CSV table of C-alpha atoms in Angstrom, one decimal:
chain,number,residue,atom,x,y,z
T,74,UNK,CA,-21.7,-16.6,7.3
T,75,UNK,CA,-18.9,-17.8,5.3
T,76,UNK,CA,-21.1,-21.1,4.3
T,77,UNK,CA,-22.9,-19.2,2.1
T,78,UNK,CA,-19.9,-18.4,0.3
T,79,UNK,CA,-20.7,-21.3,-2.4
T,80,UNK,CA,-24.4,-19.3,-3.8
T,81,UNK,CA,-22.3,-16.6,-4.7
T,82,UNK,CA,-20.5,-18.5,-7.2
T,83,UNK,CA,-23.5,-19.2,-9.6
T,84,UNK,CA,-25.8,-16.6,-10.6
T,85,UNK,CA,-25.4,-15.8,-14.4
T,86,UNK,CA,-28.6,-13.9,-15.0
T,87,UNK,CA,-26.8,-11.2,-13.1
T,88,UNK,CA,-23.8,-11.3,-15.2
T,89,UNK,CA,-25.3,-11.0,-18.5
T,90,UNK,CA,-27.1,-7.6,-17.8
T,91,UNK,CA,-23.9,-5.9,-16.0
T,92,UNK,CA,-22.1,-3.9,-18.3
T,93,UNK,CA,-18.1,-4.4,-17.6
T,94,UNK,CA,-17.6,-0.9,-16.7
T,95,UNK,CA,-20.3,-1.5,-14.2
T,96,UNK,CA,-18.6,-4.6,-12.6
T,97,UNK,CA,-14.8,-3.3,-13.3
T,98,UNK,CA,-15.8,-0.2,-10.6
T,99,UNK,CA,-17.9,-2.6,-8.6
T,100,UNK,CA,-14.4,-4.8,-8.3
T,101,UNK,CA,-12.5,-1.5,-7.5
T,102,UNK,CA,-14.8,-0.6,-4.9
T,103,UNK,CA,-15.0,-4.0,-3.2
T,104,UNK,CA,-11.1,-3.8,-2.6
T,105,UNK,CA,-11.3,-0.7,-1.4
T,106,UNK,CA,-13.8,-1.8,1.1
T,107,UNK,CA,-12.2,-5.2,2.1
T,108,UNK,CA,-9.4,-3.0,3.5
T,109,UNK,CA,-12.0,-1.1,5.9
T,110,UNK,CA,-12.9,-4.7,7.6
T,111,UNK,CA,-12.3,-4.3,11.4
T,112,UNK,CA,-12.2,-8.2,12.1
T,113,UNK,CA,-9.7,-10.8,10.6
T,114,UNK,CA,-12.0,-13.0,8.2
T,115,UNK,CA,-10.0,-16.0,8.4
T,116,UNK,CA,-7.8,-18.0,6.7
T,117,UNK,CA,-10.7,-19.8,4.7
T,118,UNK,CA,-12.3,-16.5,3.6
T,119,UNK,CA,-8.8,-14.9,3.1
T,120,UNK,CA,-7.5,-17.6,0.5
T,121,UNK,CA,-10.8,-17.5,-1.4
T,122,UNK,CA,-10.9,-14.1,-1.5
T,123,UNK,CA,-7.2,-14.5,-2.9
T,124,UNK,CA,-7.8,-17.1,-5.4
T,125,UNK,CA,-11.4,-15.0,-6.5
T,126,UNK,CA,-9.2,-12.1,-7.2
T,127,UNK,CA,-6.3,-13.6,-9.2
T,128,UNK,CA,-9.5,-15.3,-11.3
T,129,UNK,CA,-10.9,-11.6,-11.7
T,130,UNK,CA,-7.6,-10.3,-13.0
T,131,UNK,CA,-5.5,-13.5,-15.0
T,132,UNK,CA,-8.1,-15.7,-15.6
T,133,UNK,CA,-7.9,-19.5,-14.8
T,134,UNK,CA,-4.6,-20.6,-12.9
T,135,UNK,CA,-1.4,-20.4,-14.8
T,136,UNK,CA,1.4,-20.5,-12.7
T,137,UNK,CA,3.3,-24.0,-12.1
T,138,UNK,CA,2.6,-26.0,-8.7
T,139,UNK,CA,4.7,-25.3,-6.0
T,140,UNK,CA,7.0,-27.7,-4.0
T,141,UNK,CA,5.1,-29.7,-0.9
T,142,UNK,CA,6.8,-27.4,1.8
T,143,UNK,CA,6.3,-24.2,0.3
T,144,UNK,CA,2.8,-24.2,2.3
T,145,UNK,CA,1.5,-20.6,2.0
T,146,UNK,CA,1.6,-21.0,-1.8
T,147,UNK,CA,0.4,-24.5,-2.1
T,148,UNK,CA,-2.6,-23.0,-0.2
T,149,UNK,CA,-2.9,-20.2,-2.2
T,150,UNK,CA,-2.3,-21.9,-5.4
T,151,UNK,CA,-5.3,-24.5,-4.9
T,152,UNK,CA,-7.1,-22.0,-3.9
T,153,UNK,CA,-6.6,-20.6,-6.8
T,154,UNK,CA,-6.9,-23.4,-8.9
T,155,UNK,CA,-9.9,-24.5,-7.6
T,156,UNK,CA,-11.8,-22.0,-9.4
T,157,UNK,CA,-11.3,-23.9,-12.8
T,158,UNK,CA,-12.9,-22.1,-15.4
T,159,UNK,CA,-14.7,-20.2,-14.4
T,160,UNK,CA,-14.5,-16.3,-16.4
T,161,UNK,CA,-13.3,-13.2,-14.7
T,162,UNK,CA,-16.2,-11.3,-15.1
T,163,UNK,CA,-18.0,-14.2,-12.5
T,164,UNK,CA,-14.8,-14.2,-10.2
T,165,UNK,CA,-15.5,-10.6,-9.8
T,166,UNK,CA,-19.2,-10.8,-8.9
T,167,UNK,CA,-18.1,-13.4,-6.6
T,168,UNK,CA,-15.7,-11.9,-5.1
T,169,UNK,CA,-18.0,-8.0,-5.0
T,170,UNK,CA,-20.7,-10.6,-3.2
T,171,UNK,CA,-17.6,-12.2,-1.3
T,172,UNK,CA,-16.6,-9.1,0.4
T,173,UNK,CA,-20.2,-7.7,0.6
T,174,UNK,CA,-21.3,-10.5,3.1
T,175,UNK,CA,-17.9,-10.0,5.1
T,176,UNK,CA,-18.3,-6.3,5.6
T,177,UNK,CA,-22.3,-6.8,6.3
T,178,UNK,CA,-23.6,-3.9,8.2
T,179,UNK,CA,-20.3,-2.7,8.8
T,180,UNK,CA,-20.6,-0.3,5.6
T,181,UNK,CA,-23.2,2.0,7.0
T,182,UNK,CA,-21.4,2.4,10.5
T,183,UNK,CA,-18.1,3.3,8.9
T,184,UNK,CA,-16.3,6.6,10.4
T,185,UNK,CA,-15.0,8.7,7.2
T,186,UNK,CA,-12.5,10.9,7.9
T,187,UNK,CA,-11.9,14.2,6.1
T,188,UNK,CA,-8.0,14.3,5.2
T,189,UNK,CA,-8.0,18.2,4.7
T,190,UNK,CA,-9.2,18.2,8.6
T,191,UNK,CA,-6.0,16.4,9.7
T,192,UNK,CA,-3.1,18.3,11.1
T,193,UNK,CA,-0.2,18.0,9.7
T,194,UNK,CA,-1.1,16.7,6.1
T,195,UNK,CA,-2.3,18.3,3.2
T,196,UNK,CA,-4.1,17.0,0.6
T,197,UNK,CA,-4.5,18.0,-3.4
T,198,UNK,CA,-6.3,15.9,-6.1
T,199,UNK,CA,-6.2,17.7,-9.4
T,200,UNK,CA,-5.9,16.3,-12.9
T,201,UNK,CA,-5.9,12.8,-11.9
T,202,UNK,CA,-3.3,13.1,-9.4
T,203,UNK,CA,-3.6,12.7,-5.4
T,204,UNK,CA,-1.1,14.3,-4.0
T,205,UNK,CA,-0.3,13.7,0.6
T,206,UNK,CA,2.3,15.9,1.9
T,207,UNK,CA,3.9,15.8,5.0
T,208,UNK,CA,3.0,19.7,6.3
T,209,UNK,CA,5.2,19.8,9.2
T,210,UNK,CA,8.4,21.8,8.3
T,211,UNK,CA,8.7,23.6,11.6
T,212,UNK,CA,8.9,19.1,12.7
T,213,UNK,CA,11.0,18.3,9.7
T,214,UNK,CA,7.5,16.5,9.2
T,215,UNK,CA,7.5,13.8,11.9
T,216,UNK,CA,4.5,11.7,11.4
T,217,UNK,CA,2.0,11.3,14.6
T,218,UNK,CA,-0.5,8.5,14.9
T,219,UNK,CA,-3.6,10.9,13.2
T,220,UNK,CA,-1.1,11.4,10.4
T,221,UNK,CA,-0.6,7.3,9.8
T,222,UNK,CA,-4.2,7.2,9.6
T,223,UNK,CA,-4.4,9.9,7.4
T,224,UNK,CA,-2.4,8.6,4.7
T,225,UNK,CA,-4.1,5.0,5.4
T,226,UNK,CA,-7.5,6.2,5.0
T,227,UNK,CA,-6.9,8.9,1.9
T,228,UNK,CA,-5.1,6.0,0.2
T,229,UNK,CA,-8.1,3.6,0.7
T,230,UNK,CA,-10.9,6.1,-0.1
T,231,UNK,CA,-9.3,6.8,-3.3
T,232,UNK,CA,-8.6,3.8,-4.4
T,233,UNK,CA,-11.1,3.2,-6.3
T,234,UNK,CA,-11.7,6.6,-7.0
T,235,UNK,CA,-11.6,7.2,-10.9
T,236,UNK,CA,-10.8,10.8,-11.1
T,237,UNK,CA,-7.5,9.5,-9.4
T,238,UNK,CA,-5.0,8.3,-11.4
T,239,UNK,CA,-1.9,8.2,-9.6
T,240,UNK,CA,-1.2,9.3,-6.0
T,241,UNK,CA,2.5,11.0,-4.4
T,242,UNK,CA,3.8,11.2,-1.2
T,243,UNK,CA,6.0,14.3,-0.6
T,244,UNK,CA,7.2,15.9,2.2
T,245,UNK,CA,6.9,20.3,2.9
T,246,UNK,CA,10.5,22.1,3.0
T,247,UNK,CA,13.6,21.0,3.3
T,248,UNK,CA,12.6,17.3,4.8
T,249,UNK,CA,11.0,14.8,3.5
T,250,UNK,CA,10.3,13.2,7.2
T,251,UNK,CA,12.3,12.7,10.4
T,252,UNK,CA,10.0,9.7,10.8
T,253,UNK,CA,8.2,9.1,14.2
T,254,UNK,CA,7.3,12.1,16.2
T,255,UNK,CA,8.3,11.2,19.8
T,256,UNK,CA,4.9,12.1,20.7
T,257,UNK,CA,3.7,9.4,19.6
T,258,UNK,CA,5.4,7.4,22.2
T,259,UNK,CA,5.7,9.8,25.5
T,260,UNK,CA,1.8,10.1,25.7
T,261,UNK,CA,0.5,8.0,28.5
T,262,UNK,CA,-1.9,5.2,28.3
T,263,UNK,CA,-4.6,3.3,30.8
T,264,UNK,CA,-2.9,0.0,29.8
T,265,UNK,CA,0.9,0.9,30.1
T,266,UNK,CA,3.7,0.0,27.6
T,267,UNK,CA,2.3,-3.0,26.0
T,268,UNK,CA,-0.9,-1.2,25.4
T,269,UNK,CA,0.9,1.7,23.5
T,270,UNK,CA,2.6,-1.0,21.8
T,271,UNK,CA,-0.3,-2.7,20.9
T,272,UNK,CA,-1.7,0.2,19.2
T,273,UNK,CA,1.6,1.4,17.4
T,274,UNK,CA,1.8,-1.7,16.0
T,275,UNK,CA,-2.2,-2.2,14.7
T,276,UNK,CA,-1.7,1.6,13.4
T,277,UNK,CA,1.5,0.8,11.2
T,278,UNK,CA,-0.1,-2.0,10.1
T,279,UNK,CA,-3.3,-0.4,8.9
T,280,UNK,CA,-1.2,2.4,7.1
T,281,UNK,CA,1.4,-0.3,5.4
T,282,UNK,CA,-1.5,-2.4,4.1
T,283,UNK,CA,-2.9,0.8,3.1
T,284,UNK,CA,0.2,1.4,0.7
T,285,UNK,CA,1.1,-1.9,-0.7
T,286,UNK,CA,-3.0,-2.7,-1.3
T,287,UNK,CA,-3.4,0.4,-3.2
T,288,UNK,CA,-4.1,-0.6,-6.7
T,289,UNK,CA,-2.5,2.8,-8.6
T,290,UNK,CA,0.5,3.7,-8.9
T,291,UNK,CA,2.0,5.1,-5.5
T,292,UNK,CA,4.5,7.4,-5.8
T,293,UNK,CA,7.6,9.2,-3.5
T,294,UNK,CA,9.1,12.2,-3.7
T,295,UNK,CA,11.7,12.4,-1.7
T,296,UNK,CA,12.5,16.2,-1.3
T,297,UNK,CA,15.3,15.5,1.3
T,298,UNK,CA,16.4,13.8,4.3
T,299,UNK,CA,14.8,11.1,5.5
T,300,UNK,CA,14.8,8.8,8.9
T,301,UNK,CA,13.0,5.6,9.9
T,302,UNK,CA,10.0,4.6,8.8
T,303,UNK,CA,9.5,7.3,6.1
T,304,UNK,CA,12.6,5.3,4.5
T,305,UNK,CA,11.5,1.7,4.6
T,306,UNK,CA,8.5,2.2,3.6
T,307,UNK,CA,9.8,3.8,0.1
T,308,UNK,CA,9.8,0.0,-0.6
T,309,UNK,CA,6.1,-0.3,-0.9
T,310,UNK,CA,5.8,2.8,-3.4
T,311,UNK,CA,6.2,1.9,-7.2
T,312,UNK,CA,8.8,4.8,-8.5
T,313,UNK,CA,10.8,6.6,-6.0
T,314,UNK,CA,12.3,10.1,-6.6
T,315,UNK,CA,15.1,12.1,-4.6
T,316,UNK,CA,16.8,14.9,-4.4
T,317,UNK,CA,20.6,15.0,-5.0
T,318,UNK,CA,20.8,15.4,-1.1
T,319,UNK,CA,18.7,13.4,0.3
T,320,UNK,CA,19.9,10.5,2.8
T,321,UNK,CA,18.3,7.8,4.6
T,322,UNK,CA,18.8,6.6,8.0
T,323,UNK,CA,17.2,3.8,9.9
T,324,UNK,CA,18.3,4.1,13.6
T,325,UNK,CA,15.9,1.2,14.6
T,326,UNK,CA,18.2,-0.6,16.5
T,327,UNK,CA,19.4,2.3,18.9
T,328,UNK,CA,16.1,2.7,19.6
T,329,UNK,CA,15.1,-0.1,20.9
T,330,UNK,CA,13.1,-1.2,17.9
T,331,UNK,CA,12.6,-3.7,15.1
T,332,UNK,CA,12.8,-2.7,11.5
T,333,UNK,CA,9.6,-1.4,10.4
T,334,UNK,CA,7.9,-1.0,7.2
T,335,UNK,CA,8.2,-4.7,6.0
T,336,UNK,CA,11.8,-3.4,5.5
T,337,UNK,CA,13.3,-6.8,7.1
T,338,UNK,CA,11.6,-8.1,4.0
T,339,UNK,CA,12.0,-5.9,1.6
T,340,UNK,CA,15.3,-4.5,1.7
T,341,UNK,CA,17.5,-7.8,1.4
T,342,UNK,CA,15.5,-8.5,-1.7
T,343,UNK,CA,16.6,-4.8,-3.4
T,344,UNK,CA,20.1,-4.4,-2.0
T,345,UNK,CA,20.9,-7.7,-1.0
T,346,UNK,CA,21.8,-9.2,2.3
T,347,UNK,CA,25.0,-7.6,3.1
T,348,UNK,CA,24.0,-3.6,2.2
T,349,UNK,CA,20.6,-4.2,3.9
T,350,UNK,CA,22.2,-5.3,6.9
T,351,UNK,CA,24.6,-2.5,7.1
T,352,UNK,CA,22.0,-0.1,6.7
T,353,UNK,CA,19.4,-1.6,9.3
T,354,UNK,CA,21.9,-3.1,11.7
T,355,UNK,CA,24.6,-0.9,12.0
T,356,UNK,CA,22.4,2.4,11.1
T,357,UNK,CA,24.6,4.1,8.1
T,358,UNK,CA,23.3,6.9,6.4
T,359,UNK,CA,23.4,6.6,3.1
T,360,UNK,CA,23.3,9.2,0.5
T,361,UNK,CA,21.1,9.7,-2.6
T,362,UNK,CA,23.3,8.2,-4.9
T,363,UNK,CA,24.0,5.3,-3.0
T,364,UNK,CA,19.6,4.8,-2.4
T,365,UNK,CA,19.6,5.0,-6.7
T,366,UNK,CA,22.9,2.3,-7.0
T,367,UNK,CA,20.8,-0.1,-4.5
T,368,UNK,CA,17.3,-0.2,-6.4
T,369,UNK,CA,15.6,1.8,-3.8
T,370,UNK,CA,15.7,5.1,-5.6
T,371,UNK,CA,14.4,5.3,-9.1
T,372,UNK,CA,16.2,8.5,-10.0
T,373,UNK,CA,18.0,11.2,-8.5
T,374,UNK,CA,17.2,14.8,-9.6
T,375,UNK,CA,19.3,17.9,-8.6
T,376,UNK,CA,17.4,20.1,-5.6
T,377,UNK,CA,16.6,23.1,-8.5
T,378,UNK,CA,15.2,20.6,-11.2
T,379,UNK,CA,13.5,18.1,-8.6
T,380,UNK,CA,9.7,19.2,-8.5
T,381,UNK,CA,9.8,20.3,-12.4
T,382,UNK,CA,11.0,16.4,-13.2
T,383,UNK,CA,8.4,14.8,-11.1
T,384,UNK,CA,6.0,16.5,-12.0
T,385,UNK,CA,6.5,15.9,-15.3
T,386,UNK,CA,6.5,12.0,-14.7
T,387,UNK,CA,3.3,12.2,-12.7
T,388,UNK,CA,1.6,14.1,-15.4
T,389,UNK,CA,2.9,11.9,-17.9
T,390,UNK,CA,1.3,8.8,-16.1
T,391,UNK,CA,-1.9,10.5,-15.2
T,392,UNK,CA,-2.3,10.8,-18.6
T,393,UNK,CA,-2.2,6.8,-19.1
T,394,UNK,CA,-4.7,4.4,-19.7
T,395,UNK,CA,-6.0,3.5,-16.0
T,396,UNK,CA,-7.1,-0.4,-16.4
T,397,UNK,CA,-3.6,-0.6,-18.2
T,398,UNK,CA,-1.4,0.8,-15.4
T,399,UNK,CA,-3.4,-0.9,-12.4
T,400,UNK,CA,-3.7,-4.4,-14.8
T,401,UNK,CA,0.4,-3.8,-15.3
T,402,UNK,CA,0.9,-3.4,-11.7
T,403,UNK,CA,-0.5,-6.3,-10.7
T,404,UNK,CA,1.7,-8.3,-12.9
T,405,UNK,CA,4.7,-6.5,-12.0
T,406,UNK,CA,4.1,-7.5,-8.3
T,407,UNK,CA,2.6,-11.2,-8.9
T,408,UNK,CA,4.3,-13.8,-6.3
């Protein structure tokens, strides 16, 4: 299958009777639907796919080589540069044809799932904005497994939606989430431990990918307390919002666990070494204005003004030009 990769990179009698708007939603669409694969394409088919879309967005390669032992980017920089001149509006069609041949007959089988069906969440899209909130008060909004998948699969259905501009997380009451419901965990499976483990793990990753491949801007609002993985992940969204008493806790290690939420990555780089390892290793709460002083908060709103200020932000940016704010993104977050 992936042999045929190479046709897709020469057909210009298609390119020069698709309008951009055409392709530009055709692009959109295709990385929504990459995210929907089931199997791992491959390290071949991933770095083309990589190098296809940074041709689709910055043009031909313009970032400097780098060093012989930094082999990740020296993969992804070739294949990259490999791509030579060719325009963005071909690196789309070839990556749209790219990710059509991957997915195959996939597409027709796919399982949709209905987010105002799942328990626990509710879901708004009005005026450009998606909103998800955590609807568990009575559970200070613990997350189960159905509600990962929720999230992950609202997030990916609207990604390339165009009556979405911008998307917030939120949580119902007085919590924003006490992270992991415990249900999650005590339920017994055929395969034991390792098999619940197994599946914890391929259902976080599903709804992280979810949140850092979304192309719009992803939003928190962090209406109070938070613990676990409702914290870490705050470092995938793009502006994060709190109340003035909020806190976040991340008691992975009493647990038993690992960091989750690509926070073992994340958090060094936005509080540095020291703070992050006080916060995941020796599990300090930390308030609010602490969150804002480390770069994980954006801004910190008092409890009666906190809802009335975001909202006005969201509008604001609901209001903005779409391409701009998904192109700006992009750049903001280029490795």
């Amino acid at each position: 299958m992936l042999s045929q990769v190479s046709r897709f990179l020469v057909a210009p009698s298609r390119f020069s009777v698709r309008c951009f708007s055409d392709v530009a939603a055709r692009f959109e669409a295709a990385q929504t639907r990459l995210n929907t694969l089931t199997e791992d394409p491959g390290n071949e088919a991933k770095l083309r796919i990589y190098g296809l879309f940074k041709q689709a967005n910055s043009g031909p390669c313009n970032i400097p080589k780098p060093g012989g032992f930094n082999f990740v980017a020296k993969a992804k920089y070739d294949a990259w540069k490999s791509l030579g001149e060719m325009t963005q509006e071909e690196a789309k069609e070839a990556y749209i044809s790219l990710v059509d041949e991957l997915a195959g007959s996939e597409a027709g089988a796919e399982e949709t799932v209905s987010l105002e069906e799942v328990p626990g969440l509710a879901v708004t899209s009005e005026e450009g904005v998606l909103t998800i909130k955590l609807n568990r008060p009575e559970k200070f909004n613990a997350i189960t497994w159905e509600m990962y998948r929720g999230i992950g699969a609202t997030l990916n259905a609207h990604a390339a939606d165009p009556a979405v501009k911008v998307a917030v997380i939120t949580g119902a009451g007085k919590w924003y989430s006490a992270g992991n419901d415990l249900s999650n965990f005590t339920q017994p499976t055929p395969g034991g431990p390792k098999e619940m483990a197994l599946k914890g793990r391929d259902v976080l990753n599903e709804f992280c990918a979810a949140m850092i491949n979304f192309p719009k801007p992803l939003i928190a609002a962090v209406n109070g307390p938070a613990i676990g993985i409702p914290v870490t992940t705050l470092g995938l969204c793009d502006l994060v919002y709190c109340t003035d008493n909020a806190t976040f806790k991340t008691p992975f290690v009493s647990l038993g666990q690992s960091p989750e939420g690509c926070s073992s990555y994340v958090f060094p780089r936005t509080f540095g070494f020291a703070k992050a390892n006080e916060m995941l290793l020796t599990e300090r709460q930390i308030t609010a204005q602490e969150a804002s002083d480390g770069g994980l908060v954006t801004r910190v709103f008092t409890e009666d003004t906190f809802q009335a200020e975001v909202d006005k932000v969201v509008k604001h940016m609901a209001a903005l030009p779409p391409q701009s704010m998904a192109i700006s993104k992009d750049l903001i977050r280029h490795e």
